[in-house]
Amino acid sequence: MALPNPAPIADGMVVSIHYTLTDDSGSVIDSSTGGEPLEYLHGHGNIVPGLEKELAGKSIGDSLKVSVAPKDGYGEHDPRGRGKVPRSSFPDDMEIEPGMQFAGEGPNGEEHVVWIAAVEADHVVIDQNHPLAGRTLHFDVQVATVRPATKEELAHGHAHGAHGHHH
Ligand code: ZN
Protein backbone atom coordinates (compact mmCIF):
# COMPACT_ATOMS: atom_id res chain seq x y z
CA MET A 1 0.00 0.00 0.00
CA ALA A 2 1.41 3.38 -0.99
CA LEU A 3 1.88 5.96 1.68
CA PRO A 4 0.16 9.29 1.10
CA ASN A 5 2.36 12.16 0.02
CA PRO A 6 3.90 13.63 3.14
CA ALA A 7 2.27 16.94 3.98
CA PRO A 8 4.73 19.81 4.38
CA ILE A 9 4.74 21.79 7.63
CA ALA A 10 2.87 25.06 7.22
CA ASP A 11 0.78 27.44 9.31
CA GLY A 12 -2.24 25.66 10.76
CA MET A 13 -0.62 22.20 10.88
CA VAL A 14 -0.16 20.29 14.12
CA VAL A 15 3.36 18.93 14.20
CA SER A 16 5.06 16.55 16.60
CA ILE A 17 8.82 16.43 16.84
CA HIS A 18 11.43 14.47 18.69
CA TYR A 19 14.18 16.80 19.73
CA THR A 20 17.37 17.13 21.70
CA LEU A 21 18.37 20.60 22.87
CA THR A 22 22.01 21.21 23.72
CA ASP A 23 24.01 24.27 24.74
CA ASP A 24 27.24 25.58 23.21
CA SER A 25 29.30 23.01 25.08
CA GLY A 26 27.16 20.11 23.85
CA SER A 27 25.49 19.48 27.21
CA VAL A 28 21.91 18.29 26.88
CA ILE A 29 19.42 20.83 28.25
CA ASP A 30 16.27 18.99 27.29
CA SER A 31 15.26 16.04 25.14
CA SER A 32 12.17 14.10 24.15
CA THR A 33 14.20 10.89 23.76
CA GLY A 34 12.48 8.03 25.52
CA GLY A 35 9.29 10.03 25.92
CA GLU A 36 6.43 11.49 23.96
CA PRO A 37 7.32 13.79 21.07
CA LEU A 38 6.62 17.49 21.53
CA GLU A 39 3.41 18.48 19.75
CA TYR A 40 2.75 22.08 18.70
CA LEU A 41 0.57 24.16 16.37
CA HIS A 42 2.72 25.63 13.62
CA GLY A 43 2.52 29.37 12.97
CA HIS A 44 1.21 30.32 16.42
CA GLY A 45 4.43 30.98 18.31
CA ASN A 46 4.11 27.81 20.41
CA ILE A 47 7.84 27.11 20.01
CA VAL A 48 10.82 29.47 19.74
CA PRO A 49 10.67 31.50 16.49
CA GLY A 50 14.10 30.40 15.22
CA LEU A 51 13.10 26.73 15.31
CA GLU A 52 9.57 27.27 13.98
CA LYS A 53 10.96 29.12 10.95
CA GLU A 54 13.33 26.25 10.06
CA LEU A 55 10.62 23.60 10.40
CA ALA A 56 8.39 25.26 7.77
CA GLY A 57 8.28 23.11 4.63
CA LYS A 58 9.71 20.00 6.32
CA SER A 59 7.65 16.80 6.53
CA ILE A 60 7.37 13.47 8.35
CA GLY A 61 10.73 11.75 8.79
CA ASP A 62 12.82 14.82 8.03
CA SER A 63 15.72 15.52 10.37
CA LEU A 64 17.35 18.87 10.92
CA LYS A 65 19.91 20.57 13.09
CA VAL A 66 19.16 24.17 13.94
CA SER A 67 21.20 26.65 15.97
CA VAL A 68 19.02 29.45 17.32
CA ALA A 69 20.52 32.76 18.45
CA PRO A 70 19.06 34.29 21.64
CA LYS A 71 17.06 36.90 19.71
CA ASP A 72 15.23 34.07 17.88
CA GLY A 73 15.08 31.94 21.03
CA TYR A 74 14.21 33.09 24.55
CA GLY A 75 15.58 36.60 24.09
CA GLU A 76 18.69 38.33 25.35
CA HIS A 77 19.24 38.26 29.10
CA ASP A 78 18.17 41.62 30.53
CA PRO A 79 20.01 42.26 33.82
CA ARG A 80 17.22 44.61 34.87
CA GLY A 81 14.90 41.59 35.00
CA ARG A 82 16.73 40.20 38.01
CA GLY A 83 15.92 41.25 41.55
CA LYS A 84 15.74 40.20 45.19
CA VAL A 85 12.64 39.82 47.27
CA PRO A 86 12.49 38.99 50.98
CA ARG A 87 11.98 35.31 51.77
CA SER A 88 9.11 36.46 53.96
CA SER A 89 7.13 37.52 50.89
CA PHE A 90 6.55 33.81 50.25
CA PRO A 91 4.52 31.65 52.63
CA ASP A 92 6.72 30.01 55.28
CA ASP A 93 5.59 26.52 54.43
CA MET A 94 6.15 26.94 50.67
CA GLU A 95 9.09 25.02 49.24
CA ILE A 96 11.07 27.38 47.02
CA GLU A 97 13.74 26.01 44.73
CA PRO A 98 15.79 27.43 41.88
CA GLY A 99 14.08 26.85 38.53
CA MET A 100 10.55 27.15 39.89
CA GLN A 101 8.23 29.44 37.98
CA PHE A 102 5.60 31.80 39.34
CA ALA A 103 3.01 34.06 37.78
CA GLY A 104 3.50 37.52 39.24
CA GLU A 105 1.86 40.88 38.73
CA GLY A 106 3.61 43.89 37.25
CA PRO A 107 3.24 47.52 38.39
CA ASN A 108 0.29 48.03 36.03
CA GLY A 109 -1.44 44.82 37.02
CA GLU A 110 -0.20 42.93 33.97
CA GLU A 111 0.64 39.28 34.51
CA HIS A 112 4.18 38.14 33.94
CA VAL A 113 6.21 35.10 34.76
CA VAL A 114 9.18 35.08 37.10
CA TRP A 115 11.65 32.30 37.73
CA ILE A 116 13.41 31.56 40.99
CA ALA A 117 17.12 32.01 40.25
CA ALA A 118 18.54 31.41 43.74
CA VAL A 119 17.36 30.97 47.31
CA GLU A 120 19.39 32.65 50.05
CA ALA A 121 18.85 32.74 53.79
CA ASP A 122 16.76 35.92 53.85
CA HIS A 123 16.21 36.62 50.18
CA VAL A 124 15.00 34.95 47.06
CA VAL A 125 16.58 35.99 43.77
CA ILE A 126 13.90 36.21 41.11
CA ASP A 127 14.41 36.66 37.38
CA GLN A 128 11.92 37.76 34.75
CA ASN A 129 14.22 36.42 32.03
CA HIS A 130 13.53 32.91 30.82
CA PRO A 131 16.21 30.55 32.22
CA LEU A 132 17.47 30.06 28.65
CA ALA A 133 17.57 33.78 27.80
CA GLY A 134 20.91 34.82 26.36
CA ARG A 135 21.77 31.25 25.36
CA THR A 136 22.28 29.92 21.85
CA LEU A 137 20.05 26.86 21.47
CA HIS A 138 21.19 23.88 19.41
CA PHE A 139 18.30 21.68 18.35
CA ASP A 140 18.57 18.24 16.78
CA VAL A 141 15.06 17.54 15.52
CA GLN A 142 13.17 14.76 13.76
CA VAL A 143 9.65 15.35 12.49
CA ALA A 144 7.39 12.58 13.85
CA THR A 145 3.90 13.56 12.64
CA VAL A 146 2.21 16.34 10.66
CA ARG A 147 -1.57 16.77 10.43
CA PRO A 148 -4.03 19.60 9.83
CA ALA A 149 -5.20 21.30 13.04
CA THR A 150 -8.84 20.97 14.11
CA LYS A 151 -11.06 24.07 14.18
CA GLU A 152 -10.90 24.03 17.97
CA GLU A 153 -7.10 23.91 17.98
CA LEU A 154 -6.93 26.84 15.55
CA ALA A 155 -9.37 28.83 17.71
CA HIS A 156 -7.30 28.15 20.84
CA GLY A 157 -3.94 28.69 19.13
CA HIS A 158 -2.39 25.44 20.38
CA ALA A 159 -2.42 21.69 19.79
CA HIS A 160 -4.69 19.47 21.86
CA GLY A 161 -2.96 16.16 21.39
CA ALA A 162 -4.01 12.56 21.19
CA HIS A 163 -4.88 12.35 24.90
CA GLY A 164 -7.60 14.96 24.95
CA HIS A 165 -7.74 18.57 25.90
CA HIS A 166 -4.98 19.69 28.23
CA HIS A 167 -4.42 23.24 29.29
ZN1 ZN B 1 -7.27 24.50 23.98
mmCIF file of C-alpha atoms and ligand atoms in Angstrom:
data_model
loop_
_atom_site.group_PDB
_atom_site.id
_atom_site.type_symbol
_atom_site.label_atom_id
_atom_site.label_comp_id
_atom_site.label_asym_id
_atom_site.label_seq_id
_atom_site.Cartn_x
_atom_site.Cartn_y
_atom_site.Cartn_z
ATOM 1 C CA MET A 1 0.000 0.000 0.000
ATOM 2 C CA ALA A 2 1.411 3.380 -0.985
ATOM 3 C CA LEU A 3 1.878 5.960 1.682
ATOM 4 C CA PRO A 4 0.161 9.292 1.104
ATOM 5 C CA ASN A 5 2.361 12.160 0.019
ATOM 6 C CA PRO A 6 3.900 13.632 3.145
ATOM 7 C CA ALA A 7 2.273 16.939 3.979
ATOM 8 C CA PRO A 8 4.729 19.808 4.382
ATOM 9 C CA ILE A 9 4.744 21.788 7.628
ATOM 10 C CA ALA A 10 2.871 25.063 7.218
ATOM 11 C CA ASP A 11 0.784 27.437 9.307
ATOM 12 C CA GLY A 12 -2.239 25.662 10.758
ATOM 13 C CA MET A 13 -0.616 22.203 10.877
ATOM 14 C CA VAL A 14 -0.160 20.289 14.121
ATOM 15 C CA VAL A 15 3.364 18.930 14.197
ATOM 16 C CA SER A 16 5.055 16.552 16.601
ATOM 17 C CA ILE A 17 8.817 16.429 16.839
ATOM 18 C CA HIS A 18 11.432 14.470 18.688
ATOM 19 C CA TYR A 19 14.183 16.803 19.734
ATOM 20 C CA THR A 20 17.372 17.133 21.704
ATOM 21 C CA LEU A 21 18.367 20.596 22.870
ATOM 22 C CA THR A 22 22.008 21.210 23.720
ATOM 23 C CA ASP A 23 24.012 24.267 24.742
ATOM 24 C CA ASP A 24 27.242 25.584 23.209
ATOM 25 C CA SER A 25 29.298 23.008 25.083
ATOM 26 C CA GLY A 26 27.161 20.114 23.852
ATOM 27 C CA SER A 27 25.494 19.481 27.215
ATOM 28 C CA VAL A 28 21.914 18.286 26.881
ATOM 29 C CA ILE A 29 19.420 20.833 28.255
ATOM 30 C CA ASP A 30 16.265 18.986 27.289
ATOM 31 C CA SER A 31 15.262 16.041 25.145
ATOM 32 C CA SER A 32 12.166 14.099 24.155
ATOM 33 C CA THR A 33 14.198 10.895 23.760
ATOM 34 C CA GLY A 34 12.479 8.027 25.521
ATOM 35 C CA GLY A 35 9.286 10.026 25.922
ATOM 36 C CA GLU A 36 6.426 11.488 23.955
ATOM 37 C CA PRO A 37 7.317 13.789 21.069
ATOM 38 C CA LEU A 38 6.616 17.490 21.527
ATOM 39 C CA GLU A 39 3.412 18.481 19.750
ATOM 40 C CA TYR A 40 2.745 22.081 18.695
ATOM 41 C CA LEU A 41 0.571 24.158 16.373
ATOM 42 C CA HIS A 42 2.723 25.626 13.621
ATOM 43 C CA GLY A 43 2.517 29.368 12.967
ATOM 44 C CA HIS A 44 1.214 30.319 16.417
ATOM 45 C CA GLY A 45 4.429 30.983 18.310
ATOM 46 C CA ASN A 46 4.109 27.806 20.411
ATOM 47 C CA ILE A 47 7.841 27.107 20.010
ATOM 48 C CA VAL A 48 10.817 29.470 19.738
ATOM 49 C CA PRO A 49 10.675 31.500 16.490
ATOM 50 C CA GLY A 50 14.101 30.399 15.217
ATOM 51 C CA LEU A 51 13.099 26.729 15.310
ATOM 52 C CA GLU A 52 9.570 27.274 13.982
ATOM 53 C CA LYS A 53 10.957 29.116 10.949
ATOM 54 C CA GLU A 54 13.332 26.255 10.065
ATOM 55 C CA LEU A 55 10.615 23.597 10.397
ATOM 56 C CA ALA A 56 8.386 25.259 7.772
ATOM 57 C CA GLY A 57 8.275 23.110 4.627
ATOM 58 C CA LYS A 58 9.709 20.005 6.317
ATOM 59 C CA SER A 59 7.653 16.804 6.526
ATOM 60 C CA ILE A 60 7.375 13.475 8.353
ATOM 61 C CA GLY A 61 10.726 11.748 8.785
ATOM 62 C CA ASP A 62 12.823 14.825 8.029
ATOM 63 C CA SER A 63 15.724 15.522 10.372
ATOM 64 C CA LEU A 64 17.352 18.868 10.916
ATOM 65 C CA LYS A 65 19.912 20.571 13.087
ATOM 66 C CA VAL A 66 19.163 24.172 13.944
ATOM 67 C CA SER A 67 21.200 26.654 15.974
ATOM 68 C CA VAL A 68 19.023 29.446 17.319
ATOM 69 C CA ALA A 69 20.519 32.759 18.450
ATOM 70 C CA PRO A 70 19.064 34.293 21.644
ATOM 71 C CA LYS A 71 17.058 36.902 19.713
ATOM 72 C CA ASP A 72 15.231 34.066 17.879
ATOM 73 C CA GLY A 73 15.085 31.944 21.033
ATOM 74 C CA TYR A 74 14.206 33.088 24.553
ATOM 75 C CA GLY A 75 15.584 36.599 24.095
ATOM 76 C CA GLU A 76 18.688 38.327 25.349
ATOM 77 C CA HIS A 77 19.238 38.264 29.097
ATOM 78 C CA ASP A 78 18.167 41.621 30.534
ATOM 79 C CA PRO A 79 20.007 42.255 33.817
ATOM 80 C CA ARG A 80 17.219 44.611 34.871
ATOM 81 C CA GLY A 81 14.899 41.594 35.002
ATOM 82 C CA ARG A 82 16.733 40.205 38.010
ATOM 83 C CA GLY A 83 15.923 41.250 41.554
ATOM 84 C CA LYS A 84 15.743 40.200 45.192
ATOM 85 C CA VAL A 85 12.640 39.823 47.269
ATOM 86 C CA PRO A 86 12.487 38.986 50.984
ATOM 87 C CA ARG A 87 11.981 35.306 51.768
ATOM 88 C CA SER A 88 9.106 36.457 53.964
ATOM 89 C CA SER A 89 7.134 37.517 50.889
ATOM 90 C CA PHE A 90 6.553 33.810 50.252
ATOM 91 C CA PRO A 91 4.522 31.649 52.625
ATOM 92 C CA ASP A 92 6.718 30.007 55.282
ATOM 93 C CA ASP A 93 5.589 26.516 54.425
ATOM 94 C CA MET A 94 6.152 26.936 50.675
ATOM 95 C CA GLU A 95 9.085 25.017 49.238
ATOM 96 C CA ILE A 96 11.070 27.379 47.020
ATOM 97 C CA GLU A 97 13.736 26.012 44.734
ATOM 98 C CA PRO A 98 15.793 27.434 41.880
ATOM 99 C CA GLY A 99 14.080 26.850 38.531
ATOM 100 C CA MET A 100 10.549 27.155 39.895
ATOM 101 C CA GLN A 101 8.227 29.437 37.978
ATOM 102 C CA PHE A 102 5.597 31.803 39.341
ATOM 103 C CA ALA A 103 3.009 34.060 37.784
ATOM 104 C CA GLY A 104 3.498 37.522 39.237
ATOM 105 C CA GLU A 105 1.860 40.876 38.734
ATOM 106 C CA GLY A 106 3.607 43.892 37.249
ATOM 107 C CA PRO A 107 3.238 47.522 38.389
ATOM 108 C CA ASN A 108 0.290 48.031 36.034
ATOM 109 C CA GLY A 109 -1.441 44.816 37.022
ATOM 110 C CA GLU A 110 -0.196 42.926 33.974
ATOM 111 C CA GLU A 111 0.641 39.279 34.511
ATOM 112 C CA HIS A 112 4.183 38.141 33.945
ATOM 113 C CA VAL A 113 6.210 35.095 34.761
ATOM 114 C CA VAL A 114 9.178 35.082 37.103
ATOM 115 C CA TRP A 115 11.648 32.301 37.729
ATOM 116 C CA ILE A 116 13.414 31.558 40.988
ATOM 117 C CA ALA A 117 17.119 32.008 40.246
ATOM 118 C CA ALA A 118 18.535 31.410 43.741
ATOM 119 C CA VAL A 119 17.357 30.969 47.309
ATOM 120 C CA GLU A 120 19.388 32.647 50.050
ATOM 121 C CA ALA A 121 18.846 32.738 53.793
ATOM 122 C CA ASP A 122 16.757 35.919 53.847
ATOM 123 C CA HIS A 123 16.215 36.623 50.181
ATOM 124 C CA VAL A 124 15.003 34.948 47.061
ATOM 125 C CA VAL A 125 16.575 35.989 43.767
ATOM 126 C CA ILE A 126 13.898 36.210 41.107
ATOM 127 C CA ASP A 127 14.405 36.662 37.380
ATOM 128 C CA GLN A 128 11.920 37.763 34.748
ATOM 129 C CA ASN A 129 14.217 36.420 32.029
ATOM 130 C CA HIS A 130 13.530 32.906 30.816
ATOM 131 C CA PRO A 131 16.210 30.551 32.222
ATOM 132 C CA LEU A 132 17.467 30.062 28.654
ATOM 133 C CA ALA A 133 17.571 33.783 27.801
ATOM 134 C CA GLY A 134 20.913 34.823 26.358
ATOM 135 C CA ARG A 135 21.767 31.248 25.360
ATOM 136 C CA THR A 136 22.278 29.917 21.850
ATOM 137 C CA LEU A 137 20.050 26.860 21.467
ATOM 138 C CA HIS A 138 21.190 23.882 19.411
ATOM 139 C CA PHE A 139 18.297 21.676 18.346
ATOM 140 C CA ASP A 140 18.565 18.235 16.777
ATOM 141 C CA VAL A 141 15.059 17.536 15.516
ATOM 142 C CA GLN A 142 13.174 14.763 13.759
ATOM 143 C CA VAL A 143 9.649 15.352 12.485
ATOM 144 C CA ALA A 144 7.386 12.579 13.847
ATOM 145 C CA THR A 145 3.899 13.558 12.635
ATOM 146 C CA VAL A 146 2.210 16.338 10.659
ATOM 147 C CA ARG A 147 -1.574 16.767 10.428
ATOM 148 C CA PRO A 148 -4.026 19.602 9.828
ATOM 149 C CA ALA A 149 -5.202 21.298 13.036
ATOM 150 C CA THR A 150 -8.838 20.975 14.107
ATOM 151 C CA LYS A 151 -11.063 24.071 14.181
ATOM 152 C CA GLU A 152 -10.897 24.029 17.968
ATOM 153 C CA GLU A 153 -7.103 23.914 17.981
ATOM 154 C CA LEU A 154 -6.931 26.841 15.546
ATOM 155 C CA ALA A 155 -9.368 28.834 17.707
ATOM 156 C CA HIS A 156 -7.299 28.147 20.836
ATOM 157 C CA GLY A 157 -3.944 28.689 19.129
ATOM 158 C CA HIS A 158 -2.389 25.444 20.376
ATOM 159 C CA ALA A 159 -2.422 21.690 19.794
ATOM 160 C CA HIS A 160 -4.695 19.471 21.863
ATOM 161 C CA GLY A 161 -2.958 16.158 21.386
ATOM 162 C CA ALA A 162 -4.014 12.556 21.193
ATOM 163 C CA HIS A 163 -4.882 12.346 24.899
ATOM 164 C CA GLY A 164 -7.604 14.961 24.950
ATOM 165 C CA HIS A 165 -7.740 18.569 25.896
ATOM 166 C CA HIS A 166 -4.976 19.688 28.227
ATOM 167 C CA HIS A 167 -4.421 23.239 29.291
HETATM 168 ZN ZN ZN B 1 -7.274 24.502 23.980
#
